[in-house]
Coordinates of C-alpha atoms and ligand atoms in Angstrom, one line a residue:
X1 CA 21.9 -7.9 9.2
X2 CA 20.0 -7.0 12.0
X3 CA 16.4 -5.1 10.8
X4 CA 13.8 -3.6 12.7
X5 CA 10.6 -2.1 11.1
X6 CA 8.6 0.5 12.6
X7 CA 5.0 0.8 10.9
X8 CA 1.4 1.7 11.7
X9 CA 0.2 -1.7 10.0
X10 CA 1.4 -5.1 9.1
X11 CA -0.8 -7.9 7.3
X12 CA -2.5 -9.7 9.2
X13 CA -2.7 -7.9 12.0
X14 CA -3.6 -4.1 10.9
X15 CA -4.4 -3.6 7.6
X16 CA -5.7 -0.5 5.8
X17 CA -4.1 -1.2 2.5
X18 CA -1.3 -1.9 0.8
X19 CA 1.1 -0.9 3.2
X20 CA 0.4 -3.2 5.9
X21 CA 0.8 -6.0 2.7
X22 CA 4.3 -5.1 2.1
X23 CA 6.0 -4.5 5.0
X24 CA 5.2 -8.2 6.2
X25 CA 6.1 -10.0 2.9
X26 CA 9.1 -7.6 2.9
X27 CA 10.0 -8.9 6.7
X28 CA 9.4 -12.5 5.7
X29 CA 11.4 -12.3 2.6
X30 CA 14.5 -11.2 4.1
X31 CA 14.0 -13.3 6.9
X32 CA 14.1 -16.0 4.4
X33 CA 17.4 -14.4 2.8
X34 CA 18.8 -15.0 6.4
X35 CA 18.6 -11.7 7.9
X36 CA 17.2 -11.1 11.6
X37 CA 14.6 -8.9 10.9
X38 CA 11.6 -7.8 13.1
X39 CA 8.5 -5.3 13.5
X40 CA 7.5 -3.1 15.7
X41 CA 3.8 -1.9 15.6
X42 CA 0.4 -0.8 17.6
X43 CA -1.4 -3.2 19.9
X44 CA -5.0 -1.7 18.5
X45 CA -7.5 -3.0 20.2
X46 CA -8.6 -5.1 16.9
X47 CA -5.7 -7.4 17.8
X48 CA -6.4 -10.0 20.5
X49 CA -3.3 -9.8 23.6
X50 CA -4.9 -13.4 24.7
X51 CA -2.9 -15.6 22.4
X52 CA 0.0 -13.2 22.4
X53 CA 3.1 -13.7 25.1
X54 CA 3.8 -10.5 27.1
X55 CA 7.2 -9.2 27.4
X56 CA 8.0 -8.7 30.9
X57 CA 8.2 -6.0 32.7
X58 CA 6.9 -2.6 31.3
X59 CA 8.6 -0.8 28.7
X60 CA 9.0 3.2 29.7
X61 CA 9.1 5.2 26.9
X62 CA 10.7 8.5 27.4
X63 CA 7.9 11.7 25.4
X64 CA 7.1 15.3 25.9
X65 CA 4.7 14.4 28.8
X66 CA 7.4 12.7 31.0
X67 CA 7.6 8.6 31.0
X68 CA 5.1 6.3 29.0
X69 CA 4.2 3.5 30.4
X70 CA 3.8 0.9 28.1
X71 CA 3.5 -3.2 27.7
X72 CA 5.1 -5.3 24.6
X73 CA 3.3 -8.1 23.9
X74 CA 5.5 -10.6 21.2
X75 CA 4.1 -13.5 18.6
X76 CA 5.6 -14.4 14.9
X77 CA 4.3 -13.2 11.9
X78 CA 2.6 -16.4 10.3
X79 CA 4.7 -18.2 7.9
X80 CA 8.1 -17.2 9.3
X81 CA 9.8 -16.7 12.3
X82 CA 10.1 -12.8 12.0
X83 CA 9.1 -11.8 15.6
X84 CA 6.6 -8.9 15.8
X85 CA 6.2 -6.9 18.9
X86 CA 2.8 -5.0 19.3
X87 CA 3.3 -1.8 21.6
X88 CA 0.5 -1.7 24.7
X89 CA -0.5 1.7 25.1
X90 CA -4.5 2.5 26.6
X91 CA -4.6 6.0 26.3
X92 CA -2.6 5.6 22.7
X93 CA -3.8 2.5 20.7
X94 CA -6.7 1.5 22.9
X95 CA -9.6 1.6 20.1
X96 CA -10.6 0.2 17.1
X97 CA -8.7 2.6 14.1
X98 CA -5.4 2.5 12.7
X99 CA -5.7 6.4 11.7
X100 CA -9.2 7.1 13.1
X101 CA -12.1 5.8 12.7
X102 CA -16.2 7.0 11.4
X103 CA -16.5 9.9 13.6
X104 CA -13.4 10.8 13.5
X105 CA -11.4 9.7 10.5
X106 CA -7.9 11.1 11.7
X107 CA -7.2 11.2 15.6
X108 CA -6.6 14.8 16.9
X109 CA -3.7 12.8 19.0
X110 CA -2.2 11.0 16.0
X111 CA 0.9 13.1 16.5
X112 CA 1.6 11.9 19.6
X113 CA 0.7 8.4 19.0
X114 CA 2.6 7.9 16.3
X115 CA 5.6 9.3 18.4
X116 CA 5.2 7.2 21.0
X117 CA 5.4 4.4 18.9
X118 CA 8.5 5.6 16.9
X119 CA 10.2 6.8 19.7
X120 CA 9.7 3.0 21.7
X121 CA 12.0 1.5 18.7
X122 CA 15.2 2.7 20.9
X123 CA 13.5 1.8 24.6
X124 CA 12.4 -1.9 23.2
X125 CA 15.8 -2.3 21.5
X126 CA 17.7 -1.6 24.8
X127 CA 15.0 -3.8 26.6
X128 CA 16.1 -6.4 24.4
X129 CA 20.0 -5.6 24.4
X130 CA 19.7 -6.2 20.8
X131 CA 21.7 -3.8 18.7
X132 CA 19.6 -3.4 14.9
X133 CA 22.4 -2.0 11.9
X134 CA 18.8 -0.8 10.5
X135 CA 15.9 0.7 11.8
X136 CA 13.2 0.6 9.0
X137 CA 10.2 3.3 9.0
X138 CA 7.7 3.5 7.1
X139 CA 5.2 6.6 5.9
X140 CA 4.8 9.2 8.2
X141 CA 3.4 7.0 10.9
X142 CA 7.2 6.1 12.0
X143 CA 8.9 9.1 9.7
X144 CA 10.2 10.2 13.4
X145 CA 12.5 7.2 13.6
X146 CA 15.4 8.8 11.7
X147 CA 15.1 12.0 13.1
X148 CA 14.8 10.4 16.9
X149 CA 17.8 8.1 16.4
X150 CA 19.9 10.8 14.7
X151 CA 19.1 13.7 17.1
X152 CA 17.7 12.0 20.9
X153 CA 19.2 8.6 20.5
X154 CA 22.6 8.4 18.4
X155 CA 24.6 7.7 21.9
X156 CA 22.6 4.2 22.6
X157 CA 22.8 3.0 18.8
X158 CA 26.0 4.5 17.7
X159 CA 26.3 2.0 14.8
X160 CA 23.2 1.9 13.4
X161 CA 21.2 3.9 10.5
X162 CA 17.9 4.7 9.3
X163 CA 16.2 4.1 6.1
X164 CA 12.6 5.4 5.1
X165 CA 10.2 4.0 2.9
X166 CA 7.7 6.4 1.2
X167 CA 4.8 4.4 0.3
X168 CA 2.2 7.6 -0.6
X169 CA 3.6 10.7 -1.1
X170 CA 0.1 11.8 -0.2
X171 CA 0.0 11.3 3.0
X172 CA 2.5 13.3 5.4
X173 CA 1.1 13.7 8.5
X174 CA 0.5 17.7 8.2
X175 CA -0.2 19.3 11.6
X176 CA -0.5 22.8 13.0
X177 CA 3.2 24.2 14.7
X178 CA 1.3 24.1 17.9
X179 CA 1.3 20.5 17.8
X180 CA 5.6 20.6 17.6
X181 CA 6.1 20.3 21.4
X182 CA 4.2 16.9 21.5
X183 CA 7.0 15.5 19.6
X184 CA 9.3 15.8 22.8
X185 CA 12.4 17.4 20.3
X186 CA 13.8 20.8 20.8
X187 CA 12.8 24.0 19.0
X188 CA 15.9 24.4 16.9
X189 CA 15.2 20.9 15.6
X190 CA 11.9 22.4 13.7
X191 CA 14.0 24.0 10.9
X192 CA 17.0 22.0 11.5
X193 CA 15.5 18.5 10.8
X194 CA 13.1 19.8 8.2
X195 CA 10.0 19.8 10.6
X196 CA 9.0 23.2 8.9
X197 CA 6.4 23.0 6.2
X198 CA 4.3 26.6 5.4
X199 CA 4.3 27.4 9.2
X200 CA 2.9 24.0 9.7
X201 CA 4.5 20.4 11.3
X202 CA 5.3 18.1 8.5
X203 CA 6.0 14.8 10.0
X204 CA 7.0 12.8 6.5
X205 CA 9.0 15.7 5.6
X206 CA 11.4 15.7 8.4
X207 CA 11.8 11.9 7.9
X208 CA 13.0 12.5 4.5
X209 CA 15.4 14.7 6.0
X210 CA 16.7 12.7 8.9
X211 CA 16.9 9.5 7.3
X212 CA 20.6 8.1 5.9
X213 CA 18.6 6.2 3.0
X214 CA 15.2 6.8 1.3
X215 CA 13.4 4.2 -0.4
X216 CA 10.0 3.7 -2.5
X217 CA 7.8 1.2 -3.9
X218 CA 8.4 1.8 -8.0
X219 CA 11.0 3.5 -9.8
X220 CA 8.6 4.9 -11.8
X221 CA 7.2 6.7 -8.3
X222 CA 11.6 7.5 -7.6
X223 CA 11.7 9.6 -10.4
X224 CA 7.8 10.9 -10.1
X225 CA 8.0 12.5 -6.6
X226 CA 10.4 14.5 -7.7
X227 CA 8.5 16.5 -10.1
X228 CA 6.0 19.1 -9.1
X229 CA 3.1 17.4 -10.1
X230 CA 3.9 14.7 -8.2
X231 CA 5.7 15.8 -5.7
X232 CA 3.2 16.3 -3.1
X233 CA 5.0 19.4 -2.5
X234 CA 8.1 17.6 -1.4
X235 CA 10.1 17.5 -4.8
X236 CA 12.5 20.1 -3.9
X237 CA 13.7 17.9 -1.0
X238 CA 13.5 14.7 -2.8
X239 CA 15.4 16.5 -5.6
X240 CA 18.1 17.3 -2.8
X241 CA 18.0 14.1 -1.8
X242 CA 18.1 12.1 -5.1
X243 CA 21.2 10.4 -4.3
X244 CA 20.1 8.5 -1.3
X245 CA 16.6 7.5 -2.9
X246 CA 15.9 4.5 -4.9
X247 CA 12.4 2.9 -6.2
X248 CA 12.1 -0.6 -5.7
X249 CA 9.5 -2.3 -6.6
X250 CA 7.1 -4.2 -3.9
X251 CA 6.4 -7.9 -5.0
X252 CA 3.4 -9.5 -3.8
X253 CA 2.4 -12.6 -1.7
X254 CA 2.6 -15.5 -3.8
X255 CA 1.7 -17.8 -2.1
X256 CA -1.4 -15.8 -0.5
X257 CA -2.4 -14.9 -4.6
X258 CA -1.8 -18.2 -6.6
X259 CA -4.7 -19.0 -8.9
X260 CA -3.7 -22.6 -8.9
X261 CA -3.8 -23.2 -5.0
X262 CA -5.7 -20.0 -3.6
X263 CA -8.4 -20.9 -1.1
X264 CA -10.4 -18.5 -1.3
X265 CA -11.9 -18.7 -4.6
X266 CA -14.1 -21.8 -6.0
X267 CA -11.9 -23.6 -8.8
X268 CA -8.1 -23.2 -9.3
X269 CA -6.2 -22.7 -12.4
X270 CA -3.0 -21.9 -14.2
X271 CA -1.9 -20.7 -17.5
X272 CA -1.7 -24.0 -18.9
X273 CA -5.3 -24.8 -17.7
X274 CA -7.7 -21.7 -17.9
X275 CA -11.0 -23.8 -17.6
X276 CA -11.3 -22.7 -13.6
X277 CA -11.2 -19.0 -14.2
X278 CA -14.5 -19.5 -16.5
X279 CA -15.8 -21.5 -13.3
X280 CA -14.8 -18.4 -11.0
X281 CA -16.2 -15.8 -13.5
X282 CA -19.8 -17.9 -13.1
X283 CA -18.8 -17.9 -9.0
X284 CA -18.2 -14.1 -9.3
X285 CA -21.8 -13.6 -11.5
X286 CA -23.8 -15.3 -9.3
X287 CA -22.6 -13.7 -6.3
X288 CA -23.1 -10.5 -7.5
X289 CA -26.4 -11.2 -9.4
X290 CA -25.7 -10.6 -13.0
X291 CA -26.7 -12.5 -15.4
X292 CA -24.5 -16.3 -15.7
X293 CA -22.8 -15.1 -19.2
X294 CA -19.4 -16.4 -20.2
X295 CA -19.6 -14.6 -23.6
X296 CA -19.6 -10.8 -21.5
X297 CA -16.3 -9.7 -20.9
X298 CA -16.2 -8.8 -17.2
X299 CA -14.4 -5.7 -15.8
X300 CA -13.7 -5.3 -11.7
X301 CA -12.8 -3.2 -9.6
X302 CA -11.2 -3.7 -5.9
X303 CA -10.2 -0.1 -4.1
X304 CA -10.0 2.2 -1.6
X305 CA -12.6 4.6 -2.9
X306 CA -10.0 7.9 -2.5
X307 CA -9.2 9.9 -5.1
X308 CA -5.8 8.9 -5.7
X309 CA -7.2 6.2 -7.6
X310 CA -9.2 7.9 -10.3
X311 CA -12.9 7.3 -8.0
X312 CA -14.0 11.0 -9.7
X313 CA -13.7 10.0 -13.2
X314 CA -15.1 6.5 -12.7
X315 CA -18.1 7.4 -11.0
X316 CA -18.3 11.2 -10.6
X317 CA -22.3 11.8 -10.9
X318 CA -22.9 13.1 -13.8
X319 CA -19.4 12.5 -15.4
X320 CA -18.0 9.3 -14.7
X321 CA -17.0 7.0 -17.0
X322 CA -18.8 3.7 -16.1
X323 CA -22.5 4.6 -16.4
X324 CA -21.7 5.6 -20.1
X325 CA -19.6 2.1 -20.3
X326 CA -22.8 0.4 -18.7
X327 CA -25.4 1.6 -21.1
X328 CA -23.0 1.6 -24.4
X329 CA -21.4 -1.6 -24.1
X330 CA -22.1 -5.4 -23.9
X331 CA -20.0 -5.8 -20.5
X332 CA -20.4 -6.4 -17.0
X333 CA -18.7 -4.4 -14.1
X334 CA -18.1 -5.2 -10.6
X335 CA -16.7 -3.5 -7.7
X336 CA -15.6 -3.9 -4.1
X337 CA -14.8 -1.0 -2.6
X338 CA -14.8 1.3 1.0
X339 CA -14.3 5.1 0.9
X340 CA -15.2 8.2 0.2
X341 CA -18.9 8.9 1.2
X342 CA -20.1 10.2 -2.3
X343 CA -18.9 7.1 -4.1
X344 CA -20.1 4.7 -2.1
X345 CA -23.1 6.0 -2.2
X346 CA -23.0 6.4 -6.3
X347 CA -21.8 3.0 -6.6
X348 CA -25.2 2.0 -4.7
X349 CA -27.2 4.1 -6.6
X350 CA -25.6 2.6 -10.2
X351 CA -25.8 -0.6 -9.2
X352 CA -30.2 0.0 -8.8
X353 CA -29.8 2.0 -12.1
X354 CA -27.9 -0.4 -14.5
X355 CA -28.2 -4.7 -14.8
X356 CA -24.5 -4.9 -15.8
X357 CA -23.3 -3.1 -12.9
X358 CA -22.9 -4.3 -9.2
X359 CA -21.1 -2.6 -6.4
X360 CA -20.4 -3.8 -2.6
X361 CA -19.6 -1.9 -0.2
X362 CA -17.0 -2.3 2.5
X363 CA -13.5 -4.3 3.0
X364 CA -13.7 -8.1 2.0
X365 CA -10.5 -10.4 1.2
X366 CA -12.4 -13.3 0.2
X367 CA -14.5 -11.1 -2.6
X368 CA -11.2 -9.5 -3.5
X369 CA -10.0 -13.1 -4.5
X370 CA -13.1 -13.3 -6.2
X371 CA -13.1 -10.7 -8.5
X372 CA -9.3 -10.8 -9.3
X373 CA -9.8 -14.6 -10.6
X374 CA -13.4 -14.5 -12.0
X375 CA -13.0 -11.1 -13.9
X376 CA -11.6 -10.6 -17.4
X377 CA -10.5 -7.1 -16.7
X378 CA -9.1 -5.1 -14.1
X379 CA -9.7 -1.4 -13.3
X380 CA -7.0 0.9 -11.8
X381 CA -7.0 4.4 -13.2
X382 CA -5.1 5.5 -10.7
X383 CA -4.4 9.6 -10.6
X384 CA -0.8 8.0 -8.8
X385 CA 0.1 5.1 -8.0
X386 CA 2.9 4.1 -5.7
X387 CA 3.5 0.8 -6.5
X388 CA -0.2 -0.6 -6.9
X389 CA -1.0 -4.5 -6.0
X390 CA -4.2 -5.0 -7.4
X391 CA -2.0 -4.8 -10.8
X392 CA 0.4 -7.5 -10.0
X393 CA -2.5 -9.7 -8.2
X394 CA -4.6 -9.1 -11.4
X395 CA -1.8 -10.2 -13.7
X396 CA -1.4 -13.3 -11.7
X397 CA -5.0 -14.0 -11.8
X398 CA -4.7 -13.5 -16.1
X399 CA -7.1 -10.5 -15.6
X400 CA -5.5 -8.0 -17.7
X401 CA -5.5 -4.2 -16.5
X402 CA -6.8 -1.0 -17.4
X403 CA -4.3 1.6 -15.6
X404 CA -3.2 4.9 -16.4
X405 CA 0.3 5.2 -17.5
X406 CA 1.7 6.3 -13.7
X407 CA 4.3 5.1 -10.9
X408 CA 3.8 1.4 -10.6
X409 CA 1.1 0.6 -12.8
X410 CA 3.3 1.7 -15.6
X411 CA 6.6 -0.6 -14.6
X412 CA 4.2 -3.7 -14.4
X413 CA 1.8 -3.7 -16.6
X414 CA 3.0 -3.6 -21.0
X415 CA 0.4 -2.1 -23.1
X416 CA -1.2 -4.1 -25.6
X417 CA -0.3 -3.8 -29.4
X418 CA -2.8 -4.9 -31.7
X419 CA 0.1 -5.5 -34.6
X420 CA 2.2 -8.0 -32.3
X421 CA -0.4 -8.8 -30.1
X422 CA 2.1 -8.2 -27.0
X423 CA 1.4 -6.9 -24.1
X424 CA -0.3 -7.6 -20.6
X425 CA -3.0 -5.0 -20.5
X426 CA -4.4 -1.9 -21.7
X427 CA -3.1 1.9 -20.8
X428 CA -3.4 5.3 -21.3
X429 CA -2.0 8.6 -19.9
X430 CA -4.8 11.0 -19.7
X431 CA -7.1 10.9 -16.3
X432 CA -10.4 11.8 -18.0
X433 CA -14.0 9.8 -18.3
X434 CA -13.2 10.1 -21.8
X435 CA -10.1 8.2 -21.7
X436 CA -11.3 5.7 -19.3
X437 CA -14.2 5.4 -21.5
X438 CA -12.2 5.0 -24.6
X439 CA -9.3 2.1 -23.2
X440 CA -12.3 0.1 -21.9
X441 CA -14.1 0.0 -25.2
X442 CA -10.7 -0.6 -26.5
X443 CA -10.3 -3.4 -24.2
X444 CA -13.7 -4.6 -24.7
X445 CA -13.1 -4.3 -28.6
X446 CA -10.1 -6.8 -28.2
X447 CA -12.3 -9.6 -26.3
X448 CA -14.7 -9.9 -28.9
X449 CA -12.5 -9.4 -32.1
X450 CA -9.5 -10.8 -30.7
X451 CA -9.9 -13.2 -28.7
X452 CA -6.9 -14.9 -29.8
X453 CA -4.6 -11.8 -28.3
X454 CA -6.5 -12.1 -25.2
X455 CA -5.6 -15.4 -24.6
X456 CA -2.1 -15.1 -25.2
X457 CA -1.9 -11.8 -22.9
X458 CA -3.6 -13.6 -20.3
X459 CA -0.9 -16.2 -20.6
X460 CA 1.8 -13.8 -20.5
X461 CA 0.8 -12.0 -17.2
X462 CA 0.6 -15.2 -15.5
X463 CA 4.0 -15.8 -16.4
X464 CA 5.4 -12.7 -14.8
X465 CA 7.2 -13.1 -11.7
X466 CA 6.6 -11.0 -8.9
X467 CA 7.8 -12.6 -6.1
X468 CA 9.5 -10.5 -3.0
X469 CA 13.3 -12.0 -3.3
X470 CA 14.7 -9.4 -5.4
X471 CA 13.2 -6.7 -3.7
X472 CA 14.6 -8.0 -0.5
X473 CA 18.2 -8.3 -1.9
X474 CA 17.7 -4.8 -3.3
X475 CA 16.7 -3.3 0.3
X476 CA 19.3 -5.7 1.3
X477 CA 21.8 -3.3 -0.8
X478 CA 20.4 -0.3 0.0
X479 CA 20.8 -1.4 3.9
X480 CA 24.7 -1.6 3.1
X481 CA 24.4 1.6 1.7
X482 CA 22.6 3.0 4.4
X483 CA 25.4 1.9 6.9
X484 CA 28.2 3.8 4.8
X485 CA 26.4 7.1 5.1
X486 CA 25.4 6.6 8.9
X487 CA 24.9 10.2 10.3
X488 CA 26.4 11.9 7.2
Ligands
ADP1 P1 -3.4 1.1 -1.6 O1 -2.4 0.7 -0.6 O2 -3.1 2.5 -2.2 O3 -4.8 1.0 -1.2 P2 -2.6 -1.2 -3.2 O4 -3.0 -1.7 -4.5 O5 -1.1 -1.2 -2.9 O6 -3.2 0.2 -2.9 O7 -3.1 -2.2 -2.0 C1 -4.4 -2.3 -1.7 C2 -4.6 -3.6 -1.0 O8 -5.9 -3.5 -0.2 C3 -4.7 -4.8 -1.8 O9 -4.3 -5.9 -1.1 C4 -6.3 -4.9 -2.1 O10 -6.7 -6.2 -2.4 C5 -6.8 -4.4 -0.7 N1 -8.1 -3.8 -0.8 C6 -8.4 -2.5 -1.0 N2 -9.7 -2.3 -0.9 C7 -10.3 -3.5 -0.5 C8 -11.6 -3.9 -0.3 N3 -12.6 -3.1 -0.3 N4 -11.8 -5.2 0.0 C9 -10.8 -6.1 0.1 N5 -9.5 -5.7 -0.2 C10 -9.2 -4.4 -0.5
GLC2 C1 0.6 2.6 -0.7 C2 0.4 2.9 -2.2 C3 0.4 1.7 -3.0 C4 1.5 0.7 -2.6 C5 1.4 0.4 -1.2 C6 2.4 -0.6 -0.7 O1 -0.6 2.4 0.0 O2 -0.8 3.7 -2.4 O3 0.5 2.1 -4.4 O4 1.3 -0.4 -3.4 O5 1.5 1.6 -0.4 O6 3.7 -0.1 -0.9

């Protein structure tokens, strides 16, 4: 089949989390399964057009302000042969952010970026007389792909179809009904394509709408969204839509997160040989300046500091969970994190207030290898969680997880039993400091008075297999799929 994804990141080009992660291993797997599949994406300015080749010619872009004039400049996505073109635009993608950046954290002109980006799919495919079955978006960056193809461009692509992945329900790109003419579609279309959302633009929602198939990252999240409480205020559509949608779960990078090869941490290991992660747990000690103790179970942390993923009752001053963790148990913590303002700051301030705690600020791979192969324990309390990688990287590492029973945490990780001693890692349902506080002692309980379960959990996770090639053959179904119900 013939694929192109539309998205707003791809690893390693733009990355603001997980997202940009999956779409690229997704892309490379199938590419591997024999498929022809390629991405279309921003040129920010973060990614260098000297060692890219240039499409010729420009590429015009019909929008609501008359013709775009744009450039495609071309290069592979490393480790395959999936092509990648990055979309030239000055006045569009000519700066630093993704979404937006310090002073600005989301672009008043984000609607019309992320237009002109979804709405280039159809120019760069005719540029290229190449004829995708699928046109891929993802999030609400590119959630105006199936409504553009089914509504502005069906007559140049009469055989292809749309699928959309939701990868955070959370984000929907909400704008005021002012901002509908920049979308360059007709005024019937806002209610007839599902624009409409409390008098307000709703770019995600519309996608949902348009697209012939809906996918996201867990099945866990499939069934979630269409609840209430999880809903995001789209459950009613998703519920209309339940037939079309399917959760399937994101693999990781295995090759990028393989304790036994990975270059960016000191000493390597597998399950067979653990005596590397005690050398990486020293590594991760020393670099964060706690004291060099193997016998302290150490818990980390690597995260966007939002509140999806539980940031309030970690660290909430005054309420959070860790401080009381810090001062009433023998453990060490560790974090790596960028984010929310308040946080970051609290993290700074804990880490001056308590010996066992240690925070850095800001986005680092190589500490994020780090801590997933020198810490014991991994923390992901997430309020909701998509699909979740940390999880999946963590049980590679043998760092068993602390997550709240939600979305993807609670397809990947198995709870421990103290009976059997099965399980990968440690859960609980409730979002409260209490409960957090109450599964890490548990946790912490279990490394000192069962040591034996912990080594046998740790074995376990590192068995699990996580790798991208079912996904892709499932996406590779749900592409057939999408093809039967073209336009329906
Ligand atoms: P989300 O996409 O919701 O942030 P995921 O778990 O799917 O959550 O993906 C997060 C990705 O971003 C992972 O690859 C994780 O390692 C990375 N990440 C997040 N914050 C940081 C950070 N501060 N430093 C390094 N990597 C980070
Ligand atoms: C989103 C979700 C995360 C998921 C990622 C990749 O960022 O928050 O759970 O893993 O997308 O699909």
């Amino acid at each position: 089949m013939k694929i192109l994804m539309v998205t707003s990141e791809a690893a390693p080009f733009a990355k603001a989390g997980g997202l940009a992660d999956a779409v690229s291993a997704l892309a490379r797997a199938l590419s591997r399964a024999g498929h022809d599949v390629r991405i279309l994406m921003p040129r920010y300015y973060g990614i260098d057009r000297v060692s890219l080749a240039r499409l010729e010619g420009p590429l015009a872009v019909p929008t609501a302000w008359g013709e775009a004039w744009t450039a495609v400049y071309t290069s592979a996505l490393p480790a395959s042969c999936v092509p990648v073109y990055f979309l030239d635009h000055e006045a569009s993608f000519g700066r630093d952010g993704i979404y937006g950046d310090k002073t600005e954290p989301d672009y008043a002109d984000n609607p019309r970026r992320f237009a002109l980006l979804s709405r280039s799919a159809f120019a760069l495919c005719r540029k290229l007389a190449w004829q995708p079955d699928i046109f891929h978006a993802h999030d609400w960056p590119s959630a105006l792909v199936p409504v553009y193809l089914r509504h502005l461009e069906r007559g140049g692509f009469p055989l292809s179809a749309s699928v959309l992945s939701i990868h955070n329900l959370g984000y929907q790109g909400v704008y005021g009904k002012d901002r509908y003419p920049e979308l360059g579609l007709p005024w019937e279309l806002f209610h007839g394509a599902g624009f409409e959302y409390y008098e307000r633009v709703n770019l995600l929602k519309a996608g949902i709408a348009q697209a012939d198939a809906l996918a996201t990252v867990s099945p866990s999240y499939a069934r979630e969204i269409q609840t209430p409480e999880l809903g995001a205020g789209l459950d009613g559509l998703l519920r209309h839509r339940s037939a079309d949608l399917v959760g399937i779960l994101n693999g990781v990078d295995v090759e990028d997160w393989d304790p036994a090869t990975d270059r960016l941490i000191p000493a390597h290991y597998d399950a067979s040989d653990l005596s590397g992660k005690a050398a990486c747990k020293r590594a991760l000690q020393r670099a964060f300046g706690l004291a060099e103790d193997d016998r302290l179970p150490v818990f980390g942390m690597v995260s966007r500091l939002a509140d999806q993923k539980g940031i309030a009752e970690l660290f909430g001053p005054g309420y959070g969970a860790v401080p009381a963790v810090c001062a009433d148990m023998a453990v060490q913590v560790v974090v790596q994190g960028a984010g929310e303002k308040w946080c970051e700051a609290e993290l700074v301030s804990l880490s001056a207030r308590y010996p066992n705690f240690r925070a850095r600020i800001g986005y680092n791979e190589a500490t994020a290898h780090l801590i997933e192969a020198g810490a014991d324990f991994f923390l992901m309390p997430s309020r909701y969680e998509p699909c979740g990688l940390n999880q999946m990287y963590s049980l590679r590492y043998g760092t068993l997880p602390i997550v709240r029973r939600t979305g993807g945490l609670a397809d990947t990780v198995e709870n421990y039993d103290e009976r059997t001693s099965s399980g990968t890692g440690f859960m609980f349902d409730d979002l409260t400091p209490r409960s957090i506080y109450d599964t890490v002692g548990w946790a912490t309980w279990a490394w000192y008075n069962r040591p034996a379960h912990i080594l046998e959990m740790r074995r376990r996770a590192m068995a699990r297999d996580f790798s991208w090639e079912r996904p892709a053959a499932e996406y590779a179904k749900l592409y057939a799929r999408a093809l039967t119900r073209r336009g329906a």
